[in-house]
mmCIF file of C-alpha atoms and ligand atoms in Angstrom:
data_model
loop_
_atom_site.group_PDB
_atom_site.id
_atom_site.type_symbol
_atom_site.label_atom_id
_atom_site.label_comp_id
_atom_site.label_asym_id
_atom_site.label_seq_id
_atom_site.Cartn_x
_atom_site.Cartn_y
_atom_site.Cartn_z
ATOM 1 C CA MET A 1 -31.417 -74.190 14.037
ATOM 2 C CA ARG A 2 -29.798 -73.976 17.499
ATOM 3 C CA LEU A 3 -26.101 -74.064 16.298
ATOM 4 C CA LYS A 4 -26.364 -71.961 13.177
ATOM 5 C CA ASP A 5 -23.139 -70.450 11.746
ATOM 6 C CA LYS A 6 -20.991 -72.218 14.671
ATOM 7 C CA VAL A 7 -17.909 -74.082 13.866
ATOM 8 C CA SER A 8 -17.554 -77.204 15.983
ATOM 9 C CA ILE A 9 -14.412 -79.481 16.459
ATOM 10 C CA ILE A 10 -15.861 -83.051 17.533
ATOM 11 C CA THR A 11 -12.888 -85.323 18.429
ATOM 12 C CA GLY A 12 -13.567 -89.149 17.947
ATOM 13 C CA ALA A 13 -16.391 -88.355 15.492
ATOM 14 C CA GLY A 14 -15.660 -91.160 13.261
ATOM 15 C CA GLY A 15 -17.846 -93.576 15.151
ATOM 16 C CA GLY A 16 -20.080 -94.022 18.164
ATOM 17 C CA MET A 17 -21.407 -91.047 19.878
ATOM 18 C CA GLY A 18 -19.051 -88.731 18.213
ATOM 19 C CA ARG A 19 -20.500 -89.589 14.754
ATOM 20 C CA VAL A 20 -23.933 -89.043 16.186
ATOM 21 C CA ALA A 21 -22.988 -85.622 17.468
ATOM 22 C CA ALA A 22 -21.314 -84.704 14.111
ATOM 23 C CA LEU A 23 -24.491 -85.463 12.362
ATOM 24 C CA ARG A 24 -26.781 -83.720 14.811
ATOM 25 C CA PHE A 25 -24.556 -80.578 15.121
ATOM 26 C CA ALA A 26 -24.671 -80.286 11.384
ATOM 27 C CA ALA A 27 -28.512 -80.511 11.341
ATOM 28 C CA GLU A 28 -28.570 -77.785 13.792
ATOM 29 C CA GLY A 29 -26.496 -75.621 11.540
ATOM 30 C CA SER A 30 -23.025 -76.056 12.651
ATOM 31 C CA ARG A 31 -19.904 -76.476 10.408
ATOM 32 C CA VAL A 32 -18.264 -79.399 11.917
ATOM 33 C CA VAL A 33 -14.459 -80.578 11.897
ATOM 34 C CA VAL A 34 -14.761 -84.413 12.173
ATOM 35 C CA ALA A 35 -11.486 -85.458 13.909
ATOM 36 C CA ASP A 36 -10.513 -89.219 14.490
ATOM 37 C CA ASN A 37 -7.547 -91.435 14.254
ATOM 38 C CA GLN A 38 -9.262 -93.594 11.794
ATOM 39 C CA SER A 39 -9.321 -91.477 8.804
ATOM 40 C CA ALA A 40 -11.755 -93.718 6.621
ATOM 41 C CA ALA A 41 -14.107 -93.430 9.482
ATOM 42 C CA ALA A 42 -13.969 -89.623 9.699
ATOM 43 C CA GLU A 43 -14.486 -89.425 6.118
ATOM 44 C CA GLU A 44 -17.410 -91.570 6.190
ATOM 45 C CA THR A 45 -18.773 -89.319 8.883
ATOM 46 C CA VAL A 46 -18.349 -86.530 6.601
ATOM 47 C CA ARG A 47 -20.051 -88.304 3.781
ATOM 48 C CA GLN A 48 -23.115 -88.841 5.912
ATOM 49 C CA VAL A 49 -23.348 -85.326 7.196
ATOM 50 C CA LYS A 50 -23.121 -84.174 3.463
ATOM 51 C CA ALA A 51 -25.716 -86.805 2.419
ATOM 52 C CA ALA A 52 -27.848 -84.926 4.863
ATOM 53 C CA GLY A 53 -27.282 -81.413 3.583
ATOM 54 C CA GLY A 54 -24.682 -80.490 6.353
ATOM 55 C CA GLU A 55 -21.127 -79.185 5.962
ATOM 56 C CA ALA A 56 -18.164 -80.989 7.806
ATOM 57 C CA TRP A 57 -14.400 -81.556 7.031
ATOM 58 C CA PRO A 58 -12.588 -84.704 8.075
ATOM 59 C CA ILE A 59 -9.144 -84.651 9.908
ATOM 60 C CA ALA A 60 -7.077 -87.559 10.690
ATOM 61 C CA VAL A 61 -5.568 -86.995 14.228
ATOM 62 C CA ASP A 62 -4.382 -89.040 17.071
ATOM 63 C CA ILE A 63 -5.496 -86.799 19.855
ATOM 64 C CA SER A 64 -2.578 -87.753 22.105
ATOM 65 C CA VAL A 65 -0.010 -86.510 19.788
ATOM 66 C CA GLU A 66 0.707 -82.781 20.099
ATOM 67 C CA ALA A 67 1.792 -82.167 16.447
ATOM 68 C CA ASP A 68 -1.641 -83.903 15.321
ATOM 69 C CA VAL A 69 -3.520 -81.556 17.607
ATOM 70 C CA GLN A 70 -1.750 -78.481 16.491
ATOM 71 C CA ALA A 71 -2.322 -79.433 12.768
ATOM 72 C CA MET A 72 -6.093 -80.090 13.678
ATOM 73 C CA VAL A 73 -6.526 -76.626 15.073
ATOM 74 C CA GLN A 74 -4.867 -75.022 12.066
ATOM 75 C CA VAL A 75 -6.852 -77.077 9.334
ATOM 76 C CA ALA A 76 -10.076 -76.043 11.212
ATOM 77 C CA ILE A 77 -9.012 -72.207 11.339
ATOM 78 C CA LYS A 78 -7.927 -72.269 7.742
ATOM 79 C CA LYS A 79 -10.928 -74.041 6.721
ATOM 80 C CA TYR A 80 -13.636 -72.055 8.617
ATOM 81 C CA GLY A 81 -12.049 -69.289 10.219
ATOM 82 C CA ARG A 82 -12.953 -69.676 13.823
ATOM 83 C CA ILE A 83 -13.734 -72.238 16.337
ATOM 84 C CA ASP A 84 -16.840 -71.943 18.581
ATOM 85 C CA VAL A 85 -17.207 -75.235 20.097
ATOM 86 C CA LEU A 86 -14.620 -77.915 21.018
ATOM 87 C CA TYR A 87 -16.342 -81.289 21.766
ATOM 88 C CA ASN A 88 -13.556 -83.357 23.474
ATOM 89 C CA ASN A 89 -15.452 -86.689 22.868
ATOM 90 C CA ALA A 90 -12.432 -89.119 21.890
ATOM 91 C CA GLY A 91 -11.893 -91.635 24.586
ATOM 92 C CA ILE A 92 -10.631 -95.303 24.791
ATOM 93 C CA MET A 93 -11.546 -98.116 27.341
ATOM 94 C CA PRO A 94 -9.247 -101.148 26.561
ATOM 95 C CA GLU A 95 -10.280 -104.478 27.692
ATOM 96 C CA ALA A 96 -6.977 -104.915 29.495
ATOM 97 C CA ASP A 97 -7.831 -102.047 31.829
ATOM 98 C CA HIS A 98 -9.044 -103.804 35.011
ATOM 99 C CA SER A 99 -8.061 -103.605 38.691
ATOM 100 C CA VAL A 100 -4.678 -101.531 39.633
ATOM 101 C CA LEU A 101 -3.625 -105.054 40.299
ATOM 102 C CA ASP A 102 -3.394 -106.564 37.111
ATOM 103 C CA THR A 103 -3.637 -103.643 34.766
ATOM 104 C CA PRO A 104 -0.351 -103.293 32.623
ATOM 105 C CA VAL A 105 1.598 -99.938 32.924
ATOM 106 C CA GLU A 106 1.414 -99.783 29.238
ATOM 107 C CA VAL A 107 -2.382 -99.789 29.397
ATOM 108 C CA TRP A 108 -2.530 -97.298 31.992
ATOM 109 C CA ASP A 109 -0.350 -94.931 30.092
ATOM 110 C CA GLN A 110 -2.415 -95.458 26.949
ATOM 111 C CA VAL A 111 -5.686 -94.609 28.373
ATOM 112 C CA MET A 112 -4.209 -91.518 30.162
ATOM 113 C CA ALA A 113 -2.465 -90.388 26.852
ATOM 114 C CA VAL A 114 -5.650 -90.592 24.982
ATOM 115 C CA ASN A 115 -8.261 -89.537 27.434
ATOM 116 C CA VAL A 116 -6.554 -87.103 29.492
ATOM 117 C CA ARG A 117 -3.529 -85.668 27.562
ATOM 118 C CA GLY A 118 -5.781 -85.675 24.435
ATOM 119 C CA THR A 119 -8.251 -83.489 26.173
ATOM 120 C CA PHE A 120 -5.321 -81.383 27.572
ATOM 121 C CA LEU A 121 -3.785 -80.944 24.110
ATOM 122 C CA ALA A 122 -6.906 -80.068 22.501
ATOM 123 C CA CYS A 123 -7.836 -77.503 25.143
ATOM 124 C CA LYS A 124 -4.139 -76.117 24.900
ATOM 125 C CA TYR A 125 -4.631 -75.274 21.205
ATOM 126 C CA VAL A 126 -8.222 -74.397 20.876
ATOM 127 C CA ILE A 127 -8.615 -72.305 23.603
ATOM 128 C CA PRO A 128 -6.304 -69.438 22.345
ATOM 129 C CA GLN A 129 -8.507 -69.215 19.354
ATOM 130 C CA MET A 130 -11.533 -68.829 21.374
ATOM 131 C CA LEU A 131 -10.128 -66.070 23.426
ATOM 132 C CA GLU A 132 -9.306 -64.275 20.220
ATOM 133 C CA THR A 133 -12.961 -64.044 19.492
ATOM 134 C CA GLY A 134 -13.940 -63.804 23.007
ATOM 135 C CA SER A 135 -16.470 -66.646 23.049
ATOM 136 C CA GLY A 136 -16.634 -70.622 23.041
ATOM 137 C CA SER A 137 -17.944 -73.595 24.500
ATOM 138 C CA ILE A 138 -15.857 -76.618 25.540
ATOM 139 C CA ILE A 139 -17.530 -79.687 26.103
ATOM 140 C CA ASN A 140 -15.663 -82.615 28.085
ATOM 141 C CA ILE A 141 -16.903 -86.222 27.903
ATOM 142 C CA SER A 142 -16.303 -87.584 31.212
ATOM 143 C CA SER A 143 -18.176 -90.583 32.570
ATOM 144 C CA PHE A 144 -20.545 -91.562 35.436
ATOM 145 C CA VAL A 145 -17.595 -93.850 36.721
ATOM 146 C CA SER A 146 -15.730 -90.746 37.863
ATOM 147 C CA LEU A 147 -18.451 -90.644 40.659
ATOM 148 C CA LEU A 148 -18.622 -94.310 41.799
ATOM 149 C CA GLY A 149 -16.527 -97.174 42.663
ATOM 150 C CA CYS A 150 -17.335 -100.334 40.388
ATOM 151 C CA SER A 151 -16.894 -104.267 41.576
ATOM 152 C CA VAL A 152 -16.054 -104.708 37.845
ATOM 153 C CA PRO A 153 -13.052 -102.217 37.784
ATOM 154 C CA GLN A 154 -11.508 -100.311 35.089
ATOM 155 C CA ASP A 155 -9.205 -98.247 36.965
ATOM 156 C CA ALA A 156 -7.140 -96.384 34.556
ATOM 157 C CA TYR A 157 -10.400 -95.400 32.727
ATOM 158 C CA THR A 158 -12.191 -94.390 35.729
ATOM 159 C CA ALA A 159 -9.161 -92.312 37.041
ATOM 160 C CA SER A 160 -8.958 -90.668 33.523
ATOM 161 C CA LYS A 161 -12.736 -89.649 33.667
ATOM 162 C CA GLY A 162 -12.008 -88.065 37.190
ATOM 163 C CA ALA A 163 -9.058 -86.045 35.897
ATOM 164 C CA ILE A 164 -11.454 -84.446 33.147
ATOM 165 C CA VAL A 165 -13.849 -83.595 35.724
ATOM 166 C CA ALA A 166 -11.357 -81.572 37.623
ATOM 167 C CA LEU A 167 -9.789 -80.043 34.541
ATOM 168 C CA THR A 168 -13.180 -78.930 33.516
ATOM 169 C CA ARG A 169 -13.642 -77.108 36.787
ATOM 170 C CA SER A 170 -10.285 -75.294 36.504
ATOM 171 C CA LEU A 171 -10.746 -74.256 32.757
ATOM 172 C CA ALA A 172 -14.293 -72.989 33.523
ATOM 173 C CA VAL A 173 -12.871 -70.779 36.307
ATOM 174 C CA GLN A 174 -9.928 -69.336 34.251
ATOM 175 C CA PHE A 175 -11.578 -68.662 30.956
ATOM 176 C CA ALA A 176 -15.248 -67.831 31.569
ATOM 177 C CA PRO A 177 -14.178 -64.126 32.486
ATOM 178 C CA ARG A 178 -13.136 -64.022 28.852
ATOM 179 C CA GLY A 179 -16.073 -65.580 27.361
ATOM 180 C CA VAL A 180 -15.136 -69.334 26.950
ATOM 181 C CA ARG A 181 -17.318 -71.668 28.984
ATOM 182 C CA THR A 182 -16.363 -75.270 29.828
ATOM 183 C CA ASN A 183 -18.607 -78.096 31.028
ATOM 184 C CA ALA A 184 -18.408 -81.994 31.433
ATOM 185 C CA ILE A 185 -20.923 -84.513 30.633
ATOM 186 C CA LEU A 186 -20.874 -87.714 32.617
ATOM 187 C CA PRO A 187 -22.993 -90.322 30.685
ATOM 188 C CA GLY A 188 -23.867 -93.618 32.146
ATOM 189 C CA PRO A 189 -23.505 -96.654 30.030
ATOM 190 C CA VAL A 190 -24.783 -95.957 26.389
ATOM 191 C CA GLU A 191 -25.315 -98.484 23.494
ATOM 192 C CA THR A 192 -22.172 -97.616 21.494
ATOM 193 C CA PRO A 193 -19.305 -99.731 19.962
ATOM 194 C CA LEU A 194 -17.014 -98.791 22.951
ATOM 195 C CA LEU A 195 -19.479 -100.199 25.528
ATOM 196 C CA MET A 196 -21.082 -103.103 23.745
ATOM 197 C CA ASP A 197 -18.029 -104.677 22.022
ATOM 198 C CA TRP A 198 -16.862 -105.140 25.721
ATOM 199 C CA LEU A 199 -19.905 -105.872 27.528
ATOM 200 C CA VAL A 200 -21.083 -108.615 25.289
ATOM 201 C CA LYS A 201 -17.968 -110.526 26.287
ATOM 202 C CA ASP A 202 -18.986 -110.146 29.832
ATOM 203 C CA ALA A 203 -22.426 -111.145 30.488
ATOM 204 C CA LYS A 204 -22.092 -110.615 34.459
ATOM 205 C CA ALA A 205 -20.884 -106.979 33.963
ATOM 206 C CA LYS A 206 -23.910 -106.532 31.473
ATOM 207 C CA GLN A 207 -26.326 -108.031 34.012
ATOM 208 C CA ILE A 208 -25.039 -105.805 36.989
ATOM 209 C CA ARG A 209 -25.166 -102.626 35.017
ATOM 210 C CA LEU A 210 -28.562 -103.153 33.862
ATOM 211 C CA ALA A 211 -29.895 -104.609 37.037
ATOM 212 C CA ARG A 212 -28.959 -101.324 38.901
ATOM 213 C CA ASN A 213 -30.192 -98.832 36.517
ATOM 214 C CA PRO A 214 -33.609 -97.553 37.530
ATOM 215 C CA SER A 215 -34.395 -96.874 34.019
ATOM 216 C CA GLY A 216 -33.901 -100.590 33.125
ATOM 217 C CA ARG A 217 -31.803 -99.920 29.913
ATOM 218 C CA PHE A 218 -28.694 -98.450 28.418
ATOM 219 C CA GLY A 219 -28.640 -94.870 27.062
ATOM 220 C CA LYS A 220 -28.965 -94.093 23.520
ATOM 221 C CA PRO A 221 -26.218 -91.753 21.774
ATOM 222 C CA ASP A 222 -29.006 -89.152 20.899
ATOM 223 C CA GLU A 223 -29.760 -88.740 24.587
ATOM 224 C CA VAL A 224 -26.165 -87.805 25.372
ATOM 225 C CA VAL A 225 -25.970 -85.553 22.307
ATOM 226 C CA ALA A 226 -29.030 -83.542 22.984
ATOM 227 C CA LEU A 227 -27.289 -82.165 26.363
ATOM 228 C CA ALA A 228 -24.049 -81.520 24.069
ATOM 229 C CA VAL A 229 -26.025 -79.446 21.848
ATOM 230 C CA TYR A 230 -27.452 -77.738 24.551
ATOM 231 C CA LEU A 231 -23.982 -77.182 25.865
ATOM 232 C CA ALA A 232 -22.735 -76.029 22.371
ATOM 233 C CA SER A 233 -25.655 -73.484 21.916
ATOM 234 C CA ASP A 234 -26.166 -69.996 23.401
ATOM 235 C CA GLU A 235 -28.900 -71.456 25.558
ATOM 236 C CA SER A 236 -26.647 -72.329 27.954
ATOM 237 C CA ALA A 237 -24.808 -69.076 28.131
ATOM 238 C CA TRP A 238 -24.961 -69.275 31.926
ATOM 239 C CA THR A 239 -23.915 -72.863 32.278
ATOM 240 C CA ASN A 240 -20.210 -73.394 33.264
ATOM 241 C CA GLY A 241 -18.229 -75.580 35.187
ATOM 242 C CA ALA A 242 -20.899 -77.970 35.453
ATOM 243 C CA SER A 243 -20.603 -81.697 35.809
ATOM 244 C CA LEU A 244 -23.807 -83.090 34.047
ATOM 245 C CA VAL A 245 -24.801 -86.453 34.871
ATOM 246 C CA ILE A 246 -27.056 -88.440 32.204
ATOM 247 C CA ASP A 247 -27.365 -91.921 33.193
ATOM 248 C CA GLY A 248 -31.042 -93.212 33.796
ATOM 249 C CA GLY A 249 -30.495 -92.798 37.540
ATOM 250 C CA ILE A 250 -27.745 -95.378 37.780
ATOM 251 C CA SER A 251 -25.543 -93.066 39.931
ATOM 252 C CA VAL A 252 -28.043 -92.308 42.602
ATOM 253 C CA ASN A 253 -29.312 -95.893 43.203
ATOM 254 C CA TYR A 254 -28.260 -97.299 46.569
ATOM 255 C CA PHE A 255 -30.137 -100.678 46.291
HETATM 256 N N1 NAD B 301 -20.482 -95.628 25.479
HETATM 257 C C1 NAD B 301 -20.559 -95.442 26.790
HETATM 258 O O1 NAD B 301 -21.320 -96.026 27.508
HETATM 259 C C2 NAD B 301 -19.917 -94.453 27.444
HETATM 260 C C3 NAD B 301 -20.100 -93.933 28.668
HETATM 261 C C4 NAD B 301 -19.728 -92.934 29.451
HETATM 262 C C5 NAD B 301 -18.624 -92.186 28.666
HETATM 263 N N2 NAD B 301 -18.398 -92.642 27.416
HETATM 264 C C6 NAD B 301 -17.417 -91.705 26.643
HETATM 265 O O2 NAD B 301 -18.074 -91.025 25.595
HETATM 266 C C7 NAD B 301 -17.109 -91.079 24.454
HETATM 267 C C8 NAD B 301 -17.375 -91.708 23.214
HETATM 268 O O3 NAD B 301 -17.453 -93.090 23.460
HETATM 269 P P1 NAD B 301 -18.244 -94.106 22.446
HETATM 270 O O4 NAD B 301 -18.881 -94.987 23.236
HETATM 271 O O5 NAD B 301 -18.861 -93.348 21.402
HETATM 272 O O6 NAD B 301 -16.743 -94.615 21.911
HETATM 273 P P2 NAD B 301 -16.506 -95.284 20.307
HETATM 274 O O7 NAD B 301 -15.307 -96.180 20.642
HETATM 275 O O8 NAD B 301 -17.691 -95.843 19.925
HETATM 276 O O9 NAD B 301 -15.935 -94.226 19.515
HETATM 277 C C9 NAD B 301 -14.870 -93.503 19.963
HETATM 278 C C10 NAD B 301 -14.139 -92.742 18.685
HETATM 279 O O10 NAD B 301 -12.833 -92.281 19.159
HETATM 280 C C11 NAD B 301 -11.811 -92.528 18.202
HETATM 281 N N3 NAD B 301 -10.437 -92.536 18.713
HETATM 282 C C12 NAD B 301 -10.018 -93.498 19.528
HETATM 283 N N4 NAD B 301 -8.819 -93.135 19.866
HETATM 284 C C13 NAD B 301 -8.474 -92.031 19.145
HETATM 285 C C14 NAD B 301 -7.448 -90.968 19.271
HETATM 286 N N5 NAD B 301 -6.235 -91.320 19.986
HETATM 287 N N6 NAD B 301 -7.343 -89.994 18.375
HETATM 288 C C15 NAD B 301 -8.700 -89.493 18.027
HETATM 289 N N7 NAD B 301 -9.764 -90.443 17.745
HETATM 290 C C16 NAD B 301 -9.655 -91.514 18.647
HETATM 291 C C17 NAD B 301 -12.260 -93.841 17.855
HETATM 292 O O11 NAD B 301 -11.590 -94.319 16.282
HETATM 293 C C18 NAD B 301 -13.867 -93.577 17.542
HETATM 294 O O12 NAD B 301 -14.170 -93.305 16.489
HETATM 295 C C19 NAD B 301 -15.707 -91.587 25.151
HETATM 296 O O13 NAD B 301 -14.955 -90.475 25.676
HETATM 297 C C20 NAD B 301 -16.011 -92.412 26.230
HETATM 298 O O14 NAD B 301 -15.068 -92.652 27.168
HETATM 299 C C21 NAD B 301 -18.906 -93.611 26.730
#
């Protein structure tokens, strides 16, 4: 077991890649705090983890709300005594997020609140716990869109994912001397509700994305989570400040 006896908080673990991560982390021996703003979804993830023989605890938290994040950390410490891994996975990509020209200000603010402030808040309240034990791994989920322009824009989402990469580097430099590593994963398009709900409504966007991916397909949640298991485990003890792209090669394709 690669994560034996670790305690991991996974945000947005009520669905999509977060739920897959919770199941995989638990199978690797981690106790998992399943944090999501959809409490029934978090409870369902915990039910699935326990049915598979793992240990998990659900927490209803809106990651953009400071008091919720403080409560999440308190519950994790009370329940499991420490936090070894913070997996900042929760993120939103609203349909109304398009070009700067037509994205409503409220949509921009909503994306920044969940994707950027949420990551900031979780780090703000988890890192002190990790510094107390002198070890920890923070995994921030960015996206390949932080590297590339796109003719089908999602400007708030793109900017939010760029901010996460920049924050990752800053945290990596500040806290590695005290045992806390921080890395970012930049997934390409993965088959989850977040992407599929949006893409099936836009056949052109779907065709563009598939046509330009040398792998000829979207990624699978498991393939991204496999990288997260590496980052959570002690195998990655010297991996710090990295922006790890996992996208089937779409971001290196010129034509
Ligand atoms: N699916 C992709 O193709 C893709 C590609 C690159 C990056 N990502 C990123 O990966 C992460 C997971 O994406 P996914 O496709 O699994 O998404 P998803 O929509 O399937 O799942 C996201 C989860 O986050 C939860 N959530 C949303 N807002 C929240 C909030 N304010 N507080 C707490 N929880 C909240 C949702 O309830 C849901 O369970 C996101 O950060 C996303 O931006 C996804």
